[in-house]
CSV table of C-alpha atoms and ligand atoms in Angstrom, one decimal:
chain,number,residue,atom,x,y,z
A,1,MET,CA,0.2,-42.4,-37.7
A,2,ARG,CA,3.0,-41.7,-35.2
A,3,ILE,CA,2.2,-38.0,-33.9
A,4,LEU,CA,4.8,-35.4,-32.5
A,5,LEU,CA,2.4,-33.3,-30.5
A,6,THR,CA,3.3,-30.0,-29.0
A,7,GLY,CA,2.0,-28.8,-25.6
A,8,GLY,CA,0.9,-32.1,-24.4
A,9,CYS,CA,1.2,-31.6,-20.7
A,10,GLY,CA,-1.2,-28.6,-20.8
A,11,PHE,CA,-5.0,-28.9,-20.8
A,12,ILE,CA,-6.0,-29.2,-24.5
A,13,GLY,CA,-3.0,-31.1,-25.5
A,14,SER,CA,-3.2,-33.8,-22.6
A,15,ALA,CA,-6.3,-35.1,-23.5
A,16,PHE,CA,-5.1,-35.0,-27.1
A,17,VAL,CA,-2.9,-37.2,-25.8
A,18,ARG,CA,-4.9,-39.7,-24.4
A,19,MET,CA,-7.1,-40.1,-27.4
A,20,ALA,CA,-4.5,-40.6,-29.5
A,21,LEU,CA,-3.3,-43.3,-27.8
A,22,SER,CA,-6.7,-45.0,-27.2
A,23,ARG,CA,-6.7,-44.7,-31.0
A,24,GLY,CA,-3.6,-46.7,-31.3
A,25,HIS,CA,-1.4,-43.6,-32.7
A,26,GLU,CA,2.4,-43.5,-31.6
A,27,VAL,CA,2.7,-39.8,-29.6
A,28,THR,CA,5.8,-37.9,-29.3
A,29,ASN,CA,5.0,-35.3,-26.3
A,30,LEU,CA,7.1,-32.0,-26.7
A,31,ASP,CA,6.9,-29.3,-24.0
A,32,LYS,CA,8.5,-26.9,-22.8
A,33,LEU,CA,7.1,-27.3,-19.1
A,34,THR,CA,5.9,-23.6,-18.6
A,35,TYR,CA,4.1,-22.9,-15.3
A,36,ALA,CA,1.2,-24.5,-18.0
A,37,GLY,CA,3.0,-27.5,-18.6
A,38,ASN,CA,2.5,-30.1,-16.0
A,39,PRO,CA,4.0,-33.9,-16.0
A,40,ALA,CA,0.7,-34.7,-13.7
A,41,ASN,CA,-1.8,-34.2,-16.8
A,42,VAL,CA,0.2,-37.3,-18.5
A,43,ALA,CA,1.4,-39.4,-15.7
A,44,ASP,CA,-1.2,-42.2,-16.6
A,45,VAL,CA,-0.1,-42.8,-19.8
A,46,ALA,CA,3.6,-42.0,-19.6
A,47,ASP,CA,4.7,-45.4,-19.2
A,48,LEU,CA,3.1,-46.8,-22.1
A,49,PRO,CA,4.7,-48.0,-25.6
A,50,GLY,CA,3.3,-45.7,-27.8
A,51,TYR,CA,4.5,-42.8,-25.4
A,52,ARG,CA,7.4,-40.8,-25.6
A,53,PHE,CA,8.0,-36.6,-24.1
A,54,VAL,CA,10.9,-34.4,-25.2
A,55,HIS,CA,11.4,-31.7,-22.5
A,56,ALA,CA,12.0,-28.7,-25.7
A,57,ASP,CA,10.9,-25.2,-26.7
A,58,ILE,CA,9.2,-25.5,-30.0
A,59,ALA,CA,11.8,-22.4,-31.1
A,60,ASP,CA,14.4,-24.6,-30.8
A,61,PRO,CA,15.0,-25.5,-34.1
A,62,GLN,CA,17.7,-28.5,-33.1
A,63,ALA,CA,15.5,-29.6,-30.5
A,64,VAL,CA,12.8,-29.8,-32.7
A,65,ALA,CA,14.7,-31.5,-35.4
A,66,GLY,CA,15.5,-34.3,-33.0
A,67,ALA,CA,12.1,-34.8,-32.2
A,68,LEU,CA,10.3,-34.8,-35.5
A,69,GLU,CA,12.9,-38.2,-36.4
A,70,GLY,CA,10.5,-40.9,-37.3
A,71,VAL,CA,7.2,-39.0,-37.1
A,72,ASP,CA,4.5,-38.8,-39.7
A,73,VAL,CA,2.5,-35.6,-38.9
A,74,VAL,CA,2.5,-32.5,-36.3
A,75,VAL,CA,-0.3,-31.2,-34.4
A,76,ASN,CA,1.2,-27.9,-33.0
A,77,MET,CA,-1.1,-27.1,-29.5
A,78,ALA,CA,2.0,-25.6,-27.5
A,79,ALA,CA,1.0,-21.8,-26.7
A,80,GLU,CA,1.2,-19.1,-24.1
A,81,SER,CA,-2.6,-19.4,-23.7
A,82,HIS,CA,-4.2,-17.1,-20.9
A,83,VAL,CA,-5.5,-13.6,-22.7
A,84,ASP,CA,-5.1,-12.1,-19.1
A,85,ARG,CA,-1.5,-13.3,-19.1
A,86,SER,CA,-0.9,-11.2,-22.2
A,87,ILE,CA,-2.4,-8.1,-20.9
A,88,LEU,CA,0.1,-8.1,-17.9
A,89,ASP,CA,3.1,-9.4,-20.2
A,90,PRO,CA,3.2,-10.0,-23.1
A,91,ALA,CA,6.8,-10.8,-24.4
A,92,ALA,CA,6.7,-14.3,-23.8
A,93,PHE,CA,3.6,-14.5,-26.4
A,94,PRO,CA,5.1,-13.9,-29.5
A,95,MET,CA,8.3,-15.6,-28.8
A,96,THR,CA,6.0,-19.0,-28.9
A,97,ASP,CA,3.1,-18.6,-31.0
A,98,VAL,CA,4.5,-16.9,-33.6
A,99,VAL,CA,8.4,-17.4,-33.5
A,100,GLY,CA,8.3,-21.1,-32.4
A,101,THR,CA,5.5,-21.6,-34.5
A,102,ALA,CA,7.8,-20.7,-37.7
A,103,VAL,CA,10.9,-23.0,-36.5
A,104,LEU,CA,8.5,-25.5,-35.9
A,105,LEU,CA,6.9,-25.2,-38.9
A,106,ASP,CA,10.4,-25.2,-41.2
A,107,GLN,CA,11.5,-28.2,-39.5
A,108,ALA,CA,8.3,-29.9,-40.2
A,109,ARG,CA,9.2,-29.1,-43.9
A,110,ARG,CA,12.4,-30.1,-43.5
A,111,ALA,CA,11.7,-33.5,-41.9
A,112,GLY,CA,9.1,-34.1,-45.0
A,113,VAL,CA,6.1,-34.5,-42.6
A,114,ALA,CA,2.7,-35.7,-44.3
A,115,ARG,CA,0.7,-32.9,-42.6
A,116,PHE,CA,0.8,-30.2,-40.0
A,117,VAL,CA,-2.0,-29.3,-38.1
A,118,GLN,CA,-1.7,-25.7,-36.1
A,119,VAL,CA,-4.7,-25.3,-33.4
A,120,SER,CA,-5.3,-22.3,-33.4
A,121,THR,CA,-8.7,-20.1,-31.6
A,122,ASP,CA,-11.8,-18.4,-32.3
A,123,GLU,CA,-10.0,-15.1,-30.9
A,124,VAL,CA,-8.0,-14.6,-34.2
A,125,TYR,CA,-11.3,-13.6,-35.4
A,126,GLY,CA,-12.7,-10.7,-33.1
A,127,SER,CA,-15.7,-10.2,-31.6
A,128,ILE,CA,-19.1,-10.5,-33.5
A,129,PRO,CA,-21.9,-8.8,-32.5
A,130,GLU,CA,-24.5,-11.4,-34.0
A,131,GLY,CA,-24.0,-14.0,-36.1
A,132,ALA,CA,-20.9,-16.4,-36.5
A,133,PHE,CA,-17.3,-16.6,-37.8
A,134,ARG,CA,-16.5,-18.2,-41.0
A,135,GLU,CA,-13.5,-19.4,-42.3
A,136,THR,CA,-13.1,-16.9,-44.4
A,137,ASP,CA,-13.7,-13.7,-42.0
A,138,PRO,CA,-10.7,-11.5,-42.1
A,139,LEU,CA,-8.6,-11.7,-38.3
A,140,GLU,CA,-9.4,-9.0,-36.4
A,141,PRO,CA,-7.5,-10.2,-32.8
A,142,SER,CA,-8.0,-7.8,-29.9
A,143,SER,CA,-5.3,-8.4,-27.4
A,144,PRO,CA,-1.6,-9.6,-27.3
A,145,TYR,CA,-2.8,-13.3,-27.0
A,146,SER,CA,-5.1,-13.5,-29.9
A,147,ALA,CA,-2.7,-11.1,-32.0
A,148,SER,CA,0.6,-14.1,-31.8
A,149,LYS,CA,-2.0,-16.6,-32.4
A,150,ALA,CA,-3.2,-14.9,-35.4
A,151,GLY,CA,0.6,-14.6,-36.6
A,152,GLY,CA,0.7,-18.4,-35.5
A,153,ASP,CA,-2.2,-19.4,-38.6
A,154,LEU,CA,-0.4,-17.1,-40.9
A,155,GLN,CA,2.8,-18.6,-40.5
A,156,ALA,CA,1.1,-21.8,-41.5
A,157,LEU,CA,-0.7,-20.9,-44.0
A,158,ALA,CA,1.9,-19.0,-45.6
A,159,TRP,CA,4.4,-22.4,-45.6
A,160,HIS,CA,1.5,-24.3,-47.4
A,161,ARG,CA,1.6,-21.1,-50.2
A,162,THR,CA,5.3,-20.8,-50.3
A,163,TYR,CA,6.4,-24.1,-49.8
A,164,GLY,CA,3.1,-26.8,-50.5
A,165,MET,CA,3.7,-27.8,-47.0
A,166,ASP,CA,0.2,-29.7,-46.3
A,167,VAL,CA,-1.5,-27.5,-43.2
A,168,VAL,CA,-4.6,-27.5,-42.0
A,169,VAL,CA,-5.6,-24.9,-39.1
A,170,THR,CA,-8.0,-25.1,-36.7
A,171,ARG,CA,-9.9,-22.4,-34.8
A,172,GLY,CA,-11.4,-23.6,-31.2
A,173,SER,CA,-13.9,-21.8,-29.6
A,174,ASN,CA,-13.3,-21.9,-25.6
A,175,THR,CA,-12.8,-25.3,-24.4
A,176,TYR,CA,-13.7,-26.5,-20.6
A,177,GLY,CA,-12.5,-30.0,-19.0
A,178,PRO,CA,-10.8,-31.7,-16.5
A,179,ARG,CA,-6.9,-30.8,-16.4
A,180,GLN,CA,-7.6,-27.0,-17.2
A,181,TYR,CA,-5.0,-24.7,-15.6
A,182,PRO,CA,-7.1,-22.9,-12.9
A,183,GLU,CA,-6.7,-19.3,-14.7
A,184,LYS,CA,-9.2,-19.2,-17.6
A,185,LEU,CA,-12.8,-18.7,-15.7
A,186,ILE,CA,-13.9,-22.0,-15.4
A,187,PRO,CA,-11.3,-23.9,-13.4
A,188,LEU,CA,-10.6,-20.6,-11.4
A,189,PHE,CA,-14.6,-20.1,-10.8
A,190,VAL,CA,-15.1,-24.4,-9.7
A,191,THR,CA,-11.5,-23.9,-7.6
A,192,ASN,CA,-12.5,-20.2,-6.1
A,193,ALA,CA,-15.8,-21.9,-5.2
A,194,LEU,CA,-14.8,-25.1,-3.7
A,195,ASP,CA,-12.5,-23.3,-1.5
A,196,SER,CA,-15.7,-20.6,-0.9
A,197,GLU,CA,-13.4,-17.5,-2.2
A,198,PRO,CA,-14.6,-14.9,-4.3
A,199,LEU,CA,-15.6,-14.7,-8.1
A,200,PRO,CA,-14.1,-12.3,-10.3
A,201,VAL,CA,-16.7,-11.3,-13.2
A,202,TYR,CA,-15.3,-8.6,-15.2
A,203,GLY,CA,-17.2,-5.4,-16.1
A,204,ASP,CA,-21.1,-6.8,-16.2
A,205,GLY,CA,-20.9,-10.4,-17.0
A,206,GLN,CA,-22.7,-10.3,-20.0
A,207,GLN,CA,-20.1,-11.7,-22.3
A,208,ILE,CA,-20.3,-14.4,-24.4
A,209,ARG,CA,-18.5,-17.3,-25.1
A,210,ASP,CA,-19.1,-20.5,-27.2
A,211,TRP,CA,-18.2,-23.5,-24.8
A,212,ILE,CA,-16.6,-26.7,-25.9
A,213,ASN,CA,-15.4,-29.8,-23.9
A,214,VAL,CA,-12.5,-30.7,-24.7
A,215,ASP,CA,-12.8,-34.0,-25.6
A,216,ASP,CA,-15.2,-32.5,-28.6
A,217,HIS,CA,-12.8,-30.2,-29.5
A,218,CYS,CA,-9.8,-32.7,-29.4
A,219,ALA,CA,-12.2,-34.8,-32.0
A,220,GLY,CA,-12.1,-32.0,-34.1
A,221,VAL,CA,-8.6,-31.5,-34.5
A,222,PHE,CA,-8.4,-35.6,-35.1
A,223,ALA,CA,-11.3,-35.2,-38.2
A,224,ALA,CA,-9.0,-32.0,-39.1
A,225,LEU,CA,-5.8,-34.2,-39.0
A,226,GLU,CA,-7.4,-37.2,-41.0
A,227,HIS,CA,-10.1,-35.7,-43.3
A,228,GLY,CA,-9.4,-31.9,-43.7
A,229,VAL,CA,-8.1,-30.4,-47.2
A,230,ALA,CA,-4.9,-29.1,-47.1
A,231,GLY,CA,-4.4,-25.4,-46.8
A,232,GLU,CA,-7.7,-25.1,-45.3
A,233,VAL,CA,-9.2,-23.7,-41.9
A,234,TYR,CA,-11.9,-25.1,-39.9
A,235,ASN,CA,-13.7,-24.2,-37.3
A,236,VAL,CA,-14.4,-26.2,-34.1
A,237,GLY,CA,-17.0,-24.6,-31.9
A,238,GLY,CA,-19.6,-26.4,-29.3
A,239,GLY,CA,-23.0,-23.8,-30.6
A,240,ASN,CA,-22.8,-23.4,-27.2
A,241,GLU,CA,-23.5,-19.9,-26.3
A,242,ARG,CA,-23.2,-18.2,-22.4
A,243,THR,CA,-22.8,-15.3,-20.7
A,244,ASN,CA,-20.1,-15.1,-18.6
A,245,LEU,CA,-22.9,-15.3,-15.4
A,246,GLU,CA,-24.8,-17.9,-16.3
A,247,ILE,CA,-21.5,-20.2,-16.0
A,248,THR,CA,-20.6,-18.1,-13.0
A,249,GLU,CA,-24.7,-19.4,-11.9
A,250,ARG,CA,-24.3,-22.6,-13.2
A,251,ILE,CA,-21.0,-23.3,-11.2
A,252,LEU,CA,-22.3,-21.6,-7.6
A,253,THR,CA,-25.6,-24.3,-7.9
A,254,LEU,CA,-23.0,-27.0,-8.7
A,255,THR,CA,-20.7,-26.6,-6.2
A,256,GLY,CA,-23.3,-25.5,-3.7
A,257,ARG,CA,-22.4,-22.2,-3.0
A,258,ASP,CA,-24.5,-18.8,-3.6
A,259,ALA,CA,-24.0,-15.8,-5.3
A,260,THR,CA,-22.1,-13.5,-2.1
A,261,LEU,CA,-19.3,-14.9,-3.8
A,262,ILE,CA,-20.1,-13.0,-7.0
A,263,ARG,CA,-17.7,-9.9,-7.3
A,264,HIS,CA,-17.8,-7.3,-10.0
A,265,VAL,CA,-14.2,-6.4,-10.9
A,266,SER,CA,-13.0,-3.7,-13.3
A,267,ASP,CA,-13.4,-4.9,-17.0
A,268,ARG,CA,-10.4,-6.5,-19.3
A,269,PRO,CA,-9.2,-4.1,-21.3
A,270,GLY,CA,-10.0,-4.9,-24.8
A,271,HIS,CA,-12.7,-7.2,-23.9
A,272,ASP,CA,-14.2,-9.2,-27.0
A,273,ARG,CA,-18.1,-9.1,-25.8
A,274,ARG,CA,-19.1,-12.0,-28.0
A,275,TYR,CA,-17.5,-15.1,-29.5
A,276,ALA,CA,-19.8,-17.9,-32.0
A,277,LEU,CA,-18.7,-19.7,-34.8
A,278,ALA,CA,-19.8,-21.4,-37.9
A,279,THR,CA,-19.4,-25.2,-37.7
A,280,ASP,CA,-20.9,-26.7,-40.7
A,281,LYS,CA,-17.1,-26.9,-42.7
A,282,LEU,CA,-15.9,-29.4,-39.8
A,283,ARG,CA,-19.2,-31.1,-39.7
A,284,ARG,CA,-19.3,-31.9,-43.3
A,285,LEU,CA,-15.8,-34.1,-42.3
A,286,GLY,CA,-18.3,-35.7,-40.0
A,287,TRP,CA,-17.1,-34.4,-37.1
A,288,ALA,CA,-20.1,-33.1,-34.2
A,289,PRO,CA,-19.7,-32.5,-30.5
A,290,GLN,CA,-21.0,-34.9,-28.8
A,291,VAL,CA,-21.2,-33.1,-25.0
A,292,ALA,CA,-23.9,-31.5,-23.6
A,293,PHE,CA,-22.6,-28.9,-21.7
A,294,PRO,CA,-24.9,-29.2,-18.4
A,295,ASP,CA,-23.1,-33.0,-18.6
A,296,GLY,CA,-19.8,-31.9,-19.3
A,297,LEU,CA,-19.7,-28.8,-16.8
A,298,ALA,CA,-21.3,-31.2,-14.2
A,299,GLY,CA,-18.3,-33.9,-15.1
A,300,THR,CA,-15.8,-31.0,-15.0
A,301,VAL,CA,-16.8,-29.4,-11.1
A,302,ALA,CA,-16.9,-33.4,-10.0
A,303,TRP,CA,-13.3,-33.9,-11.1
A,304,PHE,CA,-12.3,-30.5,-9.2
A,305,GLN,CA,-14.0,-31.8,-6.5
A,306,ALA,CA,-12.4,-35.0,-6.6
A,307,ASN,CA,-8.9,-34.2,-7.8
A,308,ARG,CA,-7.9,-31.4,-5.0
A,309,ASP,CA,-4.4,-32.7,-4.8
A,310,TRP,CA,-4.0,-32.1,-8.7
A,311,TRP,CA,-4.8,-28.1,-7.9
A,312,GLU,CA,-4.1,-26.7,-4.5
A,313,PRO,CA,-0.5,-27.1,-5.3
A,314,ILE,CA,-0.8,-25.4,-8.2
A,315,LYS,CA,-3.0,-22.5,-6.3
A,316,SER,CA,-0.1,-21.3,-4.2
A,317,GLY,CA,3.9,-20.2,-5.0
A,318,ALA,CA,3.7,-18.3,-8.0
A,319,TYR,CA,0.5,-18.7,-9.1
A,320,ARG,CA,-0.7,-16.3,-6.2
A,321,ALA,CA,1.7,-13.4,-6.7
A,322,TYR,CA,0.0,-13.5,-10.6
A,323,TYR,CA,-3.3,-13.6,-8.9
A,324,ASP,CA,-2.7,-10.6,-6.7
A,325,ALA,CA,-0.9,-8.9,-9.8
A,326,GLN,CA,-4.5,-9.5,-11.7
A,327,TYR,CA,-7.2,-9.3,-9.3
A,328,GLY,CA,-5.7,-6.5,-6.6
A,329,GLY,CA,-7.2,-3.4,-6.8
A,330,ARG,CA,-9.8,-4.5,-9.3
A,331,GLU,CA,-12.9,-4.7,-7.3
A,332,VAL,CA,-15.9,-2.4,-8.1
A,333,PRO,CA,-17.1,-0.9,-4.9
A,334,GLY,CA,-20.7,-2.2,-3.9
A,335,SER,CA,-20.4,-5.3,-6.0
B,401,LIG,P1,-2.4,-24.7,-22.1
B,401,LIG,O1,-1.4,-22.9,-21.7
B,401,LIG,O2,-3.0,-25.3,-21.0
B,401,LIG,O3,-1.1,-25.4,-21.9
B,401,LIG,C1,0.0,-25.0,-23.0
B,401,LIG,C2,1.4,-26.3,-23.1
B,401,LIG,O4,1.8,-26.1,-24.3
B,401,LIG,C3,1.2,-26.1,-21.6
B,401,LIG,O5,2.2,-27.6,-21.6
B,401,LIG,C4,2.9,-25.4,-22.4
B,401,LIG,O6,4.3,-26.3,-21.4
B,401,LIG,C5,3.2,-25.8,-23.1
B,401,LIG,N1,4.2,-24.7,-23.7
B,401,LIG,C6,3.8,-23.6,-23.9
B,401,LIG,N2,5.3,-22.7,-24.9
B,401,LIG,C7,5.8,-23.7,-25.5
B,401,LIG,C8,7.4,-23.4,-26.1
B,401,LIG,N3,7.9,-22.2,-26.0
B,401,LIG,N4,7.2,-24.8,-26.6
B,401,LIG,C9,6.7,-26.0,-25.8
B,401,LIG,N5,5.8,-25.9,-25.4
B,401,LIG,C10,5.2,-24.8,-24.7
B,401,LIG,O7,-3.2,-24.3,-23.1
B,401,LIG,P2,-4.4,-25.2,-23.5
B,401,LIG,O8,-5.3,-24.4,-23.1
B,401,LIG,O9,-4.0,-26.5,-23.6
B,401,LIG,O10,-4.3,-24.9,-25.0
B,401,LIG,C11,-3.9,-25.3,-26.2
B,401,LIG,C12,-3.9,-24.9,-27.7
B,401,LIG,O11,-4.8,-24.6,-28.0
B,401,LIG,C13,-3.0,-23.7,-27.6
B,401,LIG,O12,-2.5,-23.5,-28.8
B,401,LIG,C14,-4.6,-22.8,-27.6
B,401,LIG,O13,-4.3,-21.1,-28.2
B,401,LIG,C15,-6.1,-23.6,-28.4
B,401,LIG,N6,-6.8,-23.5,-27.7
B,401,LIG,C16,-7.4,-23.2,-26.8
B,401,LIG,C17,-8.3,-23.1,-26.0
B,401,LIG,C18,-9.2,-23.0,-24.6
B,401,LIG,O14,-10.2,-22.8,-24.5
B,401,LIG,N7,-8.3,-23.3,-23.8
B,401,LIG,C19,-9.6,-22.6,-27.1
B,401,LIG,C20,-8.9,-22.8,-28.4
B,401,LIG,C21,-7.7,-22.6,-28.9
B,402,LIG,P1,-11.1,-17.0,-20.3
B,402,LIG,O1,-11.5,-18.5,-19.9
B,402,LIG,O2,-9.9,-15.9,-20.2
B,402,LIG,O3,-11.1,-17.3,-21.9
B,402,LIG,P2,-11.0,-15.9,-23.1
B,402,LIG,O4,-10.7,-14.9,-22.3
B,402,LIG,O5,-10.1,-16.5,-23.8
B,402,LIG,O6,-12.1,-16.6,-23.8
B,402,LIG,O7,-12.3,-16.0,-19.8
B,402,LIG,C1,-13.8,-16.2,-20.4
B,402,LIG,C2,-14.8,-15.4,-20.1
B,402,LIG,O8,-14.5,-15.2,-19.0
B,402,LIG,C3,-13.9,-13.8,-20.6
B,402,LIG,O9,-15.2,-13.0,-21.0
B,402,LIG,C4,-13.2,-12.8,-19.6
B,402,LIG,C5,-14.1,-14.0,-18.3
B,402,LIG,N1,-13.3,-13.4,-16.9
B,402,LIG,C6,-13.7,-12.9,-16.0
B,402,LIG,O10,-15.0,-12.6,-16.0
B,402,LIG,N2,-13.4,-13.4,-14.9
B,402,LIG,C7,-12.0,-14.0,-14.5
B,402,LIG,O11,-11.3,-14.1,-13.8
B,402,LIG,C8,-11.8,-14.5,-16.1
B,402,LIG,C9,-10.4,-15.8,-16.2
B,402,LIG,C10,-12.6,-14.8,-16.9
């Protein structure tokens, strides 16, 4: 397939680029290169004949139309992707995650692509105290990020219903692995721990996420792309529920640090307590996660240990200003 992938300079996108090329597909990577987009993430494949880069915004119809020439399928991973940033400054989120998705959908429809995969998140369902979300559950997003992603899902499904376009939506759970921008829980805590800096745990740290390895997530998107039914939604979950404190303790052990680095800070507003996904629908397409969490996390920590030259430059400059705005003055006294 000739795939137009958006957001391929980000965390999951760059893993998807590698997987697609290794499976013999051609990839055009359209990326705006926001703070989260890093050309170094695809430097190892940039010169391969099956790879092409287009520096553009998914909300720019002309640029998108040009990039779509000769393309068979679209996989939309481009997004503003961090909940905390969406709380600090929500403006960019609907622009990319809703409007950008609608522009991309419409250009893809005009270009007559065979399939459009909208890569979404379990966060569109909101929080679930017990059991697991199914694809038919209502959308009750809590944050500006997840509300914007829900808007993108609805745009995609509307293009299927209205225009008969071949659209599939995937909803992935919390993803971890190499090259994740050090603002999300795992890469932030790993890099802070390696520098013996405090680990800011929100609230009581008993919130639960269902963690999936980045390659398992990408394989799930591929399964939906290759075998999914048009107009359907597929959950992509790791079946691997952990509290944030358990993640924190594992990272401390893997980095050889101790609990004195833990700082409880004030909770995130609107913080979802628990995510969990039923994944039998995607499993019926032949997919199943392959990476055991202890192995995957150990491999991720080892990658960050070995690649300081990747994350040290990121954690300076504008990142410091973000970090101070996000975490300054939040420490709970006595923690
Ligand atoms: P990321 O923040 O690491 O990367 C996002 C990429 O999109 C960057 O390369 C950025 O430059 C690009 N981008 C942003 N706005 C753009 C625009 N307007 N036009 C073109 N490119 C733009 O994100 P990620 O963690 O790799 O997530 C990828 C996708 O997977 C997102 O759609 C996200 O919602 C979804 N997802 C992520 C997770 C997770 O845990 N990280 C879980 C489920 C779903
Ligand atoms: P995050 O990686 O931001 O993903 P999401 O909010 O999309 O699930 O956060 C994962 C969990 O970790 C979430 O419950 C919030 C918590 N968290 C902290 O406790 N401290 C932090 O510094 C961060 C970034 C997250």
